[in-house]
PDB file of C-alpha atoms in Angstrom:
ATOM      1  CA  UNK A  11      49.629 121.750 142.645  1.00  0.00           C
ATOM      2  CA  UNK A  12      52.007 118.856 143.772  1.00  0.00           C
ATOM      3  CA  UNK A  13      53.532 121.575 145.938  1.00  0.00           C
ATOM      4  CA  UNK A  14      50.431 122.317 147.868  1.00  0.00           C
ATOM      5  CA  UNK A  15      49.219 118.691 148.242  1.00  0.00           C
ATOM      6  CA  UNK A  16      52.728 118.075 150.031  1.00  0.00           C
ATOM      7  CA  UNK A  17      51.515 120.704 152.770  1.00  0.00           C
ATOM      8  CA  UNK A  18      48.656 118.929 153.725  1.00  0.00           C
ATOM      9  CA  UNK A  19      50.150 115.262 152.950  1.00  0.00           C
ATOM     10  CA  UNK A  20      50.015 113.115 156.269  1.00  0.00           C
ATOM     11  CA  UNK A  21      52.516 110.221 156.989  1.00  0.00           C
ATOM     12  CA  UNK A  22      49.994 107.800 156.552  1.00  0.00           C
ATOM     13  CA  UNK A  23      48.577 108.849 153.494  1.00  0.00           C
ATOM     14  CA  UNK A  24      46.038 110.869 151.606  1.00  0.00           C
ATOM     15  CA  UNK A  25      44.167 112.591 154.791  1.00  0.00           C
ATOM     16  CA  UNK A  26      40.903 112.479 152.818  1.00  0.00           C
ATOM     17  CA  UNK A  27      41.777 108.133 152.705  1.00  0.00           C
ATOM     18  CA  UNK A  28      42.965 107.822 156.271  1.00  0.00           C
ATOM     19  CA  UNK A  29      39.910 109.910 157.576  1.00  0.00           C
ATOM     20  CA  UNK A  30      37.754 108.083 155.636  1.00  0.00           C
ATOM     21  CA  UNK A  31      38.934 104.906 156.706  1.00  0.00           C
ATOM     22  CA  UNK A  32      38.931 105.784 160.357  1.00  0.00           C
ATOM     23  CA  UNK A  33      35.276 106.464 160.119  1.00  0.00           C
ATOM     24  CA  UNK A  34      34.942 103.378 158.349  1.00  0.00           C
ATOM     25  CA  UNK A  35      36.472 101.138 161.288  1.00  0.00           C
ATOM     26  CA  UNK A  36      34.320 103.228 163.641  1.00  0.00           C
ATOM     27  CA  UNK A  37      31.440 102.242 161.912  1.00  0.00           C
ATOM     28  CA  UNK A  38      32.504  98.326 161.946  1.00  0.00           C
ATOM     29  CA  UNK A  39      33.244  97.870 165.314  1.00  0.00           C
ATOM     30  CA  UNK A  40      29.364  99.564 166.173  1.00  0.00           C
ATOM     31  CA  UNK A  41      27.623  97.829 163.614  1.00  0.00           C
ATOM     32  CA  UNK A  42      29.505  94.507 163.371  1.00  0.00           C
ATOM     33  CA  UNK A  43      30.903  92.516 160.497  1.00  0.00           C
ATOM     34  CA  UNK A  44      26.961  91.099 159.205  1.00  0.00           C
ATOM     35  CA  UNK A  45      27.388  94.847 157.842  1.00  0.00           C
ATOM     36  CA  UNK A  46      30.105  95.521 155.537  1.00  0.00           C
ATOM     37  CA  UNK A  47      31.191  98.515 155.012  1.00  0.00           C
ATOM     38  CA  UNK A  48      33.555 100.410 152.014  1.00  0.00           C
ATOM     39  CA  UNK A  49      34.501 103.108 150.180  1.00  0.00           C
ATOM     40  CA  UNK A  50      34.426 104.459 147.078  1.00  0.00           C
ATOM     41  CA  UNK A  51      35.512 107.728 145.492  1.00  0.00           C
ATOM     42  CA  UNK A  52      34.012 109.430 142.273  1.00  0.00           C
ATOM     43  CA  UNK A  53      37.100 110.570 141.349  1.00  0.00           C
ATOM     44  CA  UNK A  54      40.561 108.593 142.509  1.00  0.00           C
ATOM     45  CA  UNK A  55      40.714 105.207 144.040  1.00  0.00           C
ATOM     46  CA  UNK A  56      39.488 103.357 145.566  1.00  0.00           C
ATOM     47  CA  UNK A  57      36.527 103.833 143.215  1.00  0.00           C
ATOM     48  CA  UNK A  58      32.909 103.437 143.267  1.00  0.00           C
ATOM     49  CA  UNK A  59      33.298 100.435 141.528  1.00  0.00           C
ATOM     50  CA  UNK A  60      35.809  99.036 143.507  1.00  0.00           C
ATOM     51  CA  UNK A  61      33.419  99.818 146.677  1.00  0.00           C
ATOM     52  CA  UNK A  62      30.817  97.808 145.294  1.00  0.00           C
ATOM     53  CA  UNK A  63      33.004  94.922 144.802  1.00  0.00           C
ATOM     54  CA  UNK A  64      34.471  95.218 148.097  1.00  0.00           C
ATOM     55  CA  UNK A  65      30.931  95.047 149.509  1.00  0.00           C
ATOM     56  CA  UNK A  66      30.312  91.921 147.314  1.00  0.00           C
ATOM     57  CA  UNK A  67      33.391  90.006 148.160  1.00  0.00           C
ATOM     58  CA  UNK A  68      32.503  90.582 152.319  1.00  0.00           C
ATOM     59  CA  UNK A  69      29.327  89.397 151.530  1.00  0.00           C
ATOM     60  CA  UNK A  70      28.274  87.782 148.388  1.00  0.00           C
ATOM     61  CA  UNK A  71      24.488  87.128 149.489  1.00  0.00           C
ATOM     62  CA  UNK A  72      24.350  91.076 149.776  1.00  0.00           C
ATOM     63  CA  UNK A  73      20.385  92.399 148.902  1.00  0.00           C
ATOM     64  CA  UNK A  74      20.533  95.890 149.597  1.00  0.00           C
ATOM     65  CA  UNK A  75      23.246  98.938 149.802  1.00  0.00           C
ATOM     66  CA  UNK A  76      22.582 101.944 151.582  1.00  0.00           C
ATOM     67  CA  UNK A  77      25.049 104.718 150.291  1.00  0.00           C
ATOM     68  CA  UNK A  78      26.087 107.769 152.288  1.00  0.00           C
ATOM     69  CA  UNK A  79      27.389 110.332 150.062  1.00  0.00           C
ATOM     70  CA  UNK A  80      29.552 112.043 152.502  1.00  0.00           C
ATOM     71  CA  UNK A  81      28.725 115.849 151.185  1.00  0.00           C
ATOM     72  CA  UNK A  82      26.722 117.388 154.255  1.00  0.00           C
ATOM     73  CA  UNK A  83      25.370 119.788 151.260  1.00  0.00           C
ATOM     74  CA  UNK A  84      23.482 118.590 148.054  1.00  0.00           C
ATOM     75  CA  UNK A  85      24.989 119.968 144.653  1.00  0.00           C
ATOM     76  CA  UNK A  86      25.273 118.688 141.165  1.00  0.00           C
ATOM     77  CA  UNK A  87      29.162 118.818 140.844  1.00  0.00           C
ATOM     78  CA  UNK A  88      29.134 116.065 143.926  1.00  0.00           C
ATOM     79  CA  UNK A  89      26.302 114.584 145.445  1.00  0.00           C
ATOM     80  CA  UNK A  90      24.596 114.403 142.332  1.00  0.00           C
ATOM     81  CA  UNK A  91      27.612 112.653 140.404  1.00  0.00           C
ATOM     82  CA  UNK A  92      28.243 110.074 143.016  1.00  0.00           C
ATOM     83  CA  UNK A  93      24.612 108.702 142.809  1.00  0.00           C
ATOM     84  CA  UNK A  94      24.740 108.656 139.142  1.00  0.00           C
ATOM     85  CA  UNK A  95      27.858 106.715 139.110  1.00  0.00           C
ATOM     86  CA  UNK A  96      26.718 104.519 142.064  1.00  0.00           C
ATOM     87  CA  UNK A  97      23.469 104.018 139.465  1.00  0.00           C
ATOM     88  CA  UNK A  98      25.611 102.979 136.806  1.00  0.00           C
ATOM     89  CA  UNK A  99      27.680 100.644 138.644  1.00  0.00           C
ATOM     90  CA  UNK A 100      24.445  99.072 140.186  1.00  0.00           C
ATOM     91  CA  UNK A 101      22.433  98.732 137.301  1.00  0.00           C
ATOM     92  CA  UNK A 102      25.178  97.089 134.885  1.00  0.00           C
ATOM     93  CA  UNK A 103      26.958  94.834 137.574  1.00  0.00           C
ATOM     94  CA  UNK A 104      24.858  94.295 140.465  1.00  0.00           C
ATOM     95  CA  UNK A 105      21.414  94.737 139.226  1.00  0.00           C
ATOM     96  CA  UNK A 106      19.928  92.313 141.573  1.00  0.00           C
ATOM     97  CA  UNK A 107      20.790  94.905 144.627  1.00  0.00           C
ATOM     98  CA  UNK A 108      19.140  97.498 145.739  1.00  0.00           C
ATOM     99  CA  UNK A 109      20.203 100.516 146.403  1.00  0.00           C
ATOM    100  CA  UNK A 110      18.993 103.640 149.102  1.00  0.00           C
ATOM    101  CA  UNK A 111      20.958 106.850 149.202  1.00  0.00           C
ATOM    102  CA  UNK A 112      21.260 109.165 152.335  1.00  0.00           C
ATOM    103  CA  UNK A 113      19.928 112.642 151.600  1.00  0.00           C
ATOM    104  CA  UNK A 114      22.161 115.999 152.431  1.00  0.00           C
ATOM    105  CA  UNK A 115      22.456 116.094 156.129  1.00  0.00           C
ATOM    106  CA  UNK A 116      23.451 119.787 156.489  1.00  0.00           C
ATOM    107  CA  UNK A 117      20.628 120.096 158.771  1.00  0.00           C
ATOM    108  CA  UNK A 118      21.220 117.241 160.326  1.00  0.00           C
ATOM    109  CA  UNK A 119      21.608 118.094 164.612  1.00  0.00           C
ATOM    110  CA  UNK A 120      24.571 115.541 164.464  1.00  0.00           C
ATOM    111  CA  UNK A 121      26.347 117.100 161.658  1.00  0.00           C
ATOM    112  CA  UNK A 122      25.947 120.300 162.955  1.00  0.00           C
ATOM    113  CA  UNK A 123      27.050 119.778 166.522  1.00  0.00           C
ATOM    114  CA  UNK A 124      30.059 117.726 164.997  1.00  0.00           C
ATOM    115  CA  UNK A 125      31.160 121.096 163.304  1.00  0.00           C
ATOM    116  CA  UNK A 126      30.154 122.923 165.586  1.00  0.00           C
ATOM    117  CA  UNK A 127      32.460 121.238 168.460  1.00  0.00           C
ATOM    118  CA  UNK A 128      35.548 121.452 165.811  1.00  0.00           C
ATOM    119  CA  UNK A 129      35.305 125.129 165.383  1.00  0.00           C
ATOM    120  CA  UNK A 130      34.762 125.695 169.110  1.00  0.00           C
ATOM    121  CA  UNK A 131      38.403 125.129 170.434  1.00  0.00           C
ATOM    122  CA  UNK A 132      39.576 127.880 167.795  1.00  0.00           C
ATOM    123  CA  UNK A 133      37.173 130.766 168.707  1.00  0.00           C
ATOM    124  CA  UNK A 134      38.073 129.959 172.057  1.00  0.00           C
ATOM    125  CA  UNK A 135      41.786 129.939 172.016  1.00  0.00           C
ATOM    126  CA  UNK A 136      42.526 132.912 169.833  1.00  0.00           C
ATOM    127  CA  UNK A 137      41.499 136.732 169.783  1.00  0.00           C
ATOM    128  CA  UNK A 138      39.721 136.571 166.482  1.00  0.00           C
ATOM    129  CA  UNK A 139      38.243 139.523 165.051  1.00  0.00           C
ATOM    130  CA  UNK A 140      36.172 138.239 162.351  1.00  0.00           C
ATOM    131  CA  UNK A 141      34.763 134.153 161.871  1.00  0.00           C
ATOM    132  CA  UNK A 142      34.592 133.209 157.932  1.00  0.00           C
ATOM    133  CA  UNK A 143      32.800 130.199 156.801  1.00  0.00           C
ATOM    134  CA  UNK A 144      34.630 128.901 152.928  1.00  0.00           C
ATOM    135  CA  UNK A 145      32.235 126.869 151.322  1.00  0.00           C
ATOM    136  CA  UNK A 146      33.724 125.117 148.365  1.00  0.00           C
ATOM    137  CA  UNK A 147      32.427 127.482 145.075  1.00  0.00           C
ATOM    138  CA  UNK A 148      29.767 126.054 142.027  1.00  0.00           C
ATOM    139  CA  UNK A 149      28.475 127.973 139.153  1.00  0.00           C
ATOM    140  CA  UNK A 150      25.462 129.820 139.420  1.00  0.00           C
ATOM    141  CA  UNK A 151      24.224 127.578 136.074  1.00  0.00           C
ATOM    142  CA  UNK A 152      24.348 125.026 138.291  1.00  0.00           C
ATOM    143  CA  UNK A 153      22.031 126.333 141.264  1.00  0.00           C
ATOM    144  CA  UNK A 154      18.998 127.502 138.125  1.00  0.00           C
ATOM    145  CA  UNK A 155      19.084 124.069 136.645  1.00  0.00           C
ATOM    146  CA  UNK A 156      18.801 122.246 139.758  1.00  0.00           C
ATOM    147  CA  UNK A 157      15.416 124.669 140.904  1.00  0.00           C
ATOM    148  CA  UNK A 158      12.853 122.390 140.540  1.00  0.00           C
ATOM    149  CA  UNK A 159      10.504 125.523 140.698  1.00  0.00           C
ATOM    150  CA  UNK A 160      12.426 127.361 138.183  1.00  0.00           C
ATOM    151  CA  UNK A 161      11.463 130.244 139.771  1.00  0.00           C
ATOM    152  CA  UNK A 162      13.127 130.820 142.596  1.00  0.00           C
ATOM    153  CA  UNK A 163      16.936 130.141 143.287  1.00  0.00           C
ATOM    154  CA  UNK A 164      19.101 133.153 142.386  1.00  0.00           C
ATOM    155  CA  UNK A 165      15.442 135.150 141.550  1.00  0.00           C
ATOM    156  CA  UNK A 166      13.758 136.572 144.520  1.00  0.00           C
ATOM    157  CA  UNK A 167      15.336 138.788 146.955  1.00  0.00           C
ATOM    158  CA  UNK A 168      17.030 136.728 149.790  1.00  0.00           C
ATOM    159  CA  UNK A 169      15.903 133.248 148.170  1.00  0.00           C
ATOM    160  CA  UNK A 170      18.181 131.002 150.587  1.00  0.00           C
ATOM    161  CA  UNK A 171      15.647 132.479 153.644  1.00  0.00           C
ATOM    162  CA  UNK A 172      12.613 131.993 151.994  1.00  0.00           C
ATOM    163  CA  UNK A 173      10.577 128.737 152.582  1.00  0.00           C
ATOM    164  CA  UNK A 174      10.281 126.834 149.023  1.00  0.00           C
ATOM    165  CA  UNK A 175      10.973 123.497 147.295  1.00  0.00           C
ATOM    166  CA  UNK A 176      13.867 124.362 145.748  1.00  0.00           C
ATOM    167  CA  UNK A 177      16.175 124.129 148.983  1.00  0.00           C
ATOM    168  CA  UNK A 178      16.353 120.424 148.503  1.00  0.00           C
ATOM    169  CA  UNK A 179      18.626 120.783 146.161  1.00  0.00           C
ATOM    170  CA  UNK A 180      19.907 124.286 146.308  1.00  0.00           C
ATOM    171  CA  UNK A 181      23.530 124.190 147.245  1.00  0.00           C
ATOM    172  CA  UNK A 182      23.595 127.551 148.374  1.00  0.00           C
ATOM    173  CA  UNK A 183      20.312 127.479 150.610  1.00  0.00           C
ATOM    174  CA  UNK A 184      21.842 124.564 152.458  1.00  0.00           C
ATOM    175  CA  UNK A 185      25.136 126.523 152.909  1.00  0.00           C
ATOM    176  CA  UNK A 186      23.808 129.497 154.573  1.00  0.00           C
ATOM    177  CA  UNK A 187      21.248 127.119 156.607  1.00  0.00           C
ATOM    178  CA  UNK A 188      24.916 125.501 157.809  1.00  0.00           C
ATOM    179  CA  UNK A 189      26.476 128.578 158.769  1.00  0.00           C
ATOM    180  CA  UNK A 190      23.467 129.628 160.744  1.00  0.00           C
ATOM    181  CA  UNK A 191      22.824 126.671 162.623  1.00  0.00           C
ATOM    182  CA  UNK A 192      25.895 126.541 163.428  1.00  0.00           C
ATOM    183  CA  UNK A 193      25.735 130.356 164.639  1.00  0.00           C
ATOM    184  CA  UNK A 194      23.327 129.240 166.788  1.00  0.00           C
ATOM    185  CA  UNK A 195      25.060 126.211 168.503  1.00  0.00           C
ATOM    186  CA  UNK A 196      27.954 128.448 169.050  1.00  0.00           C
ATOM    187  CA  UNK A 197      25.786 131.381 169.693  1.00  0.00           C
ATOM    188  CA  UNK A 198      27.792 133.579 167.919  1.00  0.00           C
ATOM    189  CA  UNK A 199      25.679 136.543 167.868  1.00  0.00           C
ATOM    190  CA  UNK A 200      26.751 137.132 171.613  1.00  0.00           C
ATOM    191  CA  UNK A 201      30.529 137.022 170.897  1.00  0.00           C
ATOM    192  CA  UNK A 202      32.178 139.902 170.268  1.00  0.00           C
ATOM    193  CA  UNK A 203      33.299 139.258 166.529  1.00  0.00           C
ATOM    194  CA  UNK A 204      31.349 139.148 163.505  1.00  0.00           C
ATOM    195  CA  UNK A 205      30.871 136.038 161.228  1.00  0.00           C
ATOM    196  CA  UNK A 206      29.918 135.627 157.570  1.00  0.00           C
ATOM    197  CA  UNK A 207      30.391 132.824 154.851  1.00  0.00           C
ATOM    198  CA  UNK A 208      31.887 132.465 151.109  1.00  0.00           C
ATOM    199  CA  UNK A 209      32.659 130.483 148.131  1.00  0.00           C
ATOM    200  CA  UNK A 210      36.173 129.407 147.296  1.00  0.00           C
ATOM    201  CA  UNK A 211      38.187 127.872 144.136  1.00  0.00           C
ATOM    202  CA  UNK A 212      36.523 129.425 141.174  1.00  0.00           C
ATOM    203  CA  UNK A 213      37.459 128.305 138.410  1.00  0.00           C
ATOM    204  CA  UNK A 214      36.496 128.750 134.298  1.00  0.00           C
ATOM    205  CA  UNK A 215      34.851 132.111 133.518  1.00  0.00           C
ATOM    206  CA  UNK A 216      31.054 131.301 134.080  1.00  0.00           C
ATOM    207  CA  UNK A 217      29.983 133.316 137.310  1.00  0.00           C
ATOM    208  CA  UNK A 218      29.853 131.752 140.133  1.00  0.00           C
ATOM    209  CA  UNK A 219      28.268 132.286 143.538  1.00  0.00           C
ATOM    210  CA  UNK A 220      29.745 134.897 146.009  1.00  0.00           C
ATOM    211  CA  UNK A 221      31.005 136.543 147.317  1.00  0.00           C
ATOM    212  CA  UNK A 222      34.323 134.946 146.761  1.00  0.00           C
ATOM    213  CA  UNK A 223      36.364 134.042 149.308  1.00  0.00           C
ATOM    214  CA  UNK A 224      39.774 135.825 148.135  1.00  0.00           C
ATOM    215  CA  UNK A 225      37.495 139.084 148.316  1.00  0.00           C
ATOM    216  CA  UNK A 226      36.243 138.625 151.444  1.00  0.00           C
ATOM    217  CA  UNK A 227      39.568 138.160 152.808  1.00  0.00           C
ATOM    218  CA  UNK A 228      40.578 141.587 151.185  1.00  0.00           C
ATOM    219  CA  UNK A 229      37.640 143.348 152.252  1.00  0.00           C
ATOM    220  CA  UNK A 230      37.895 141.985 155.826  1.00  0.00           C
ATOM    221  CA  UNK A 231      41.775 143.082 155.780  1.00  0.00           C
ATOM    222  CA  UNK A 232      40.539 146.650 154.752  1.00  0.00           C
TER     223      UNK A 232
END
């Protein structure tokens, strides 16, 4: 609601723009401006569209893109959107580019110390009893279609810890591989609180993965 977007409103903007764009700066001032860089957004502005164009107007002798869908975990609803719309864009505007996409990076060390270091401060400073990681929810329809074994994701007991092809794109394998790297950076099986993860903003009536996040917080408040 407009009510809960005020909450988290910053004075400079949209935090999800300003964050983006401080990256974005970052990024310039390491790489230099033979490298432009912009942004696009699957859905809002500036768009995808409008990203490519940017790129085009910095430099018009542009060969090749390399886009960084900036969703540490692969899933349809996102990652898989973006680089169909990217596709789209590219193919009926700026065919004579070409394009490379960055693959999740949920695993990646970086990523994981990054988000590791940003929880740290809070475990440290407060007498928690209980750590729960919110992953943003997806239908379970979604996981099946995407198992390119068809036989495994949301099938066999404990799927997400067992090796198989499917975890390249299984959205919920690469969420519990987050929460337990991170575990390990922050070695939380030697703190004295428990941890566990969850799936937030459900929507439609299609299940969807749990457990949810609204009953976790009940169950933990039991």
């Amino acid at each position: 609601s407009a009510e809960a977007y005020e909450l988290i409103w910053w004075d400079e903007g949209s935090p999800l723009i300003v964050i983006t764009q401080r990256v974005i700066d970052k990024l310039q001032k390491r790489l230099g401006d033979e490298v432009p860089i912009a942004m696009g957004m699957r859905y809002g502005n500036p768009s995808i569209e409008a990203g490519f164009d940017e790129l085009m107007e910095k430099n018009p002798d542009l060969e090749r893109v390399f886009m960084v869908p900036l969703y540490p975990q692969y899933a349809m609803a996102t990652t898989e959107t973006v680089i169909e719309k990217a596709k789209e864009v590219w193919q009926n505007k700026y065919p004579q580019l070409e394009m490379i996409t960055k693959d999740a990076f949920y695993d990646d060390p970086q990523y994981v110390k990054a988000l590791s270091e940003s929880i740290h401060p809070y475990i440290e400073e407060h007498d928690i009893d209980h750590l729960l990681f919110s992953y943003h929810g997806v239908p379970e329809r979604h996981i099946k279609k995407r198992d390119i074994t068809g036989d495994h994701c949301l099938k066999c007991e404990d799927c997400c810890n067992v090796n198989s092809p499917a975890h390249t794109f299984c959205y919920r394998h690469q969420d519990v591989k987050t929460t337990q790297n991170v575990a390990r950076y922050l070695d939380l099986d030697n703190k004295d609180f428990n941890y566990s993860f969850a799936f937030q903003s459900k929507l439609g009536i299609d299940p969807w993965l749990t457990p949810a996040t609204d009953n976790e917080l009940v169950r933990l408040a039991e």
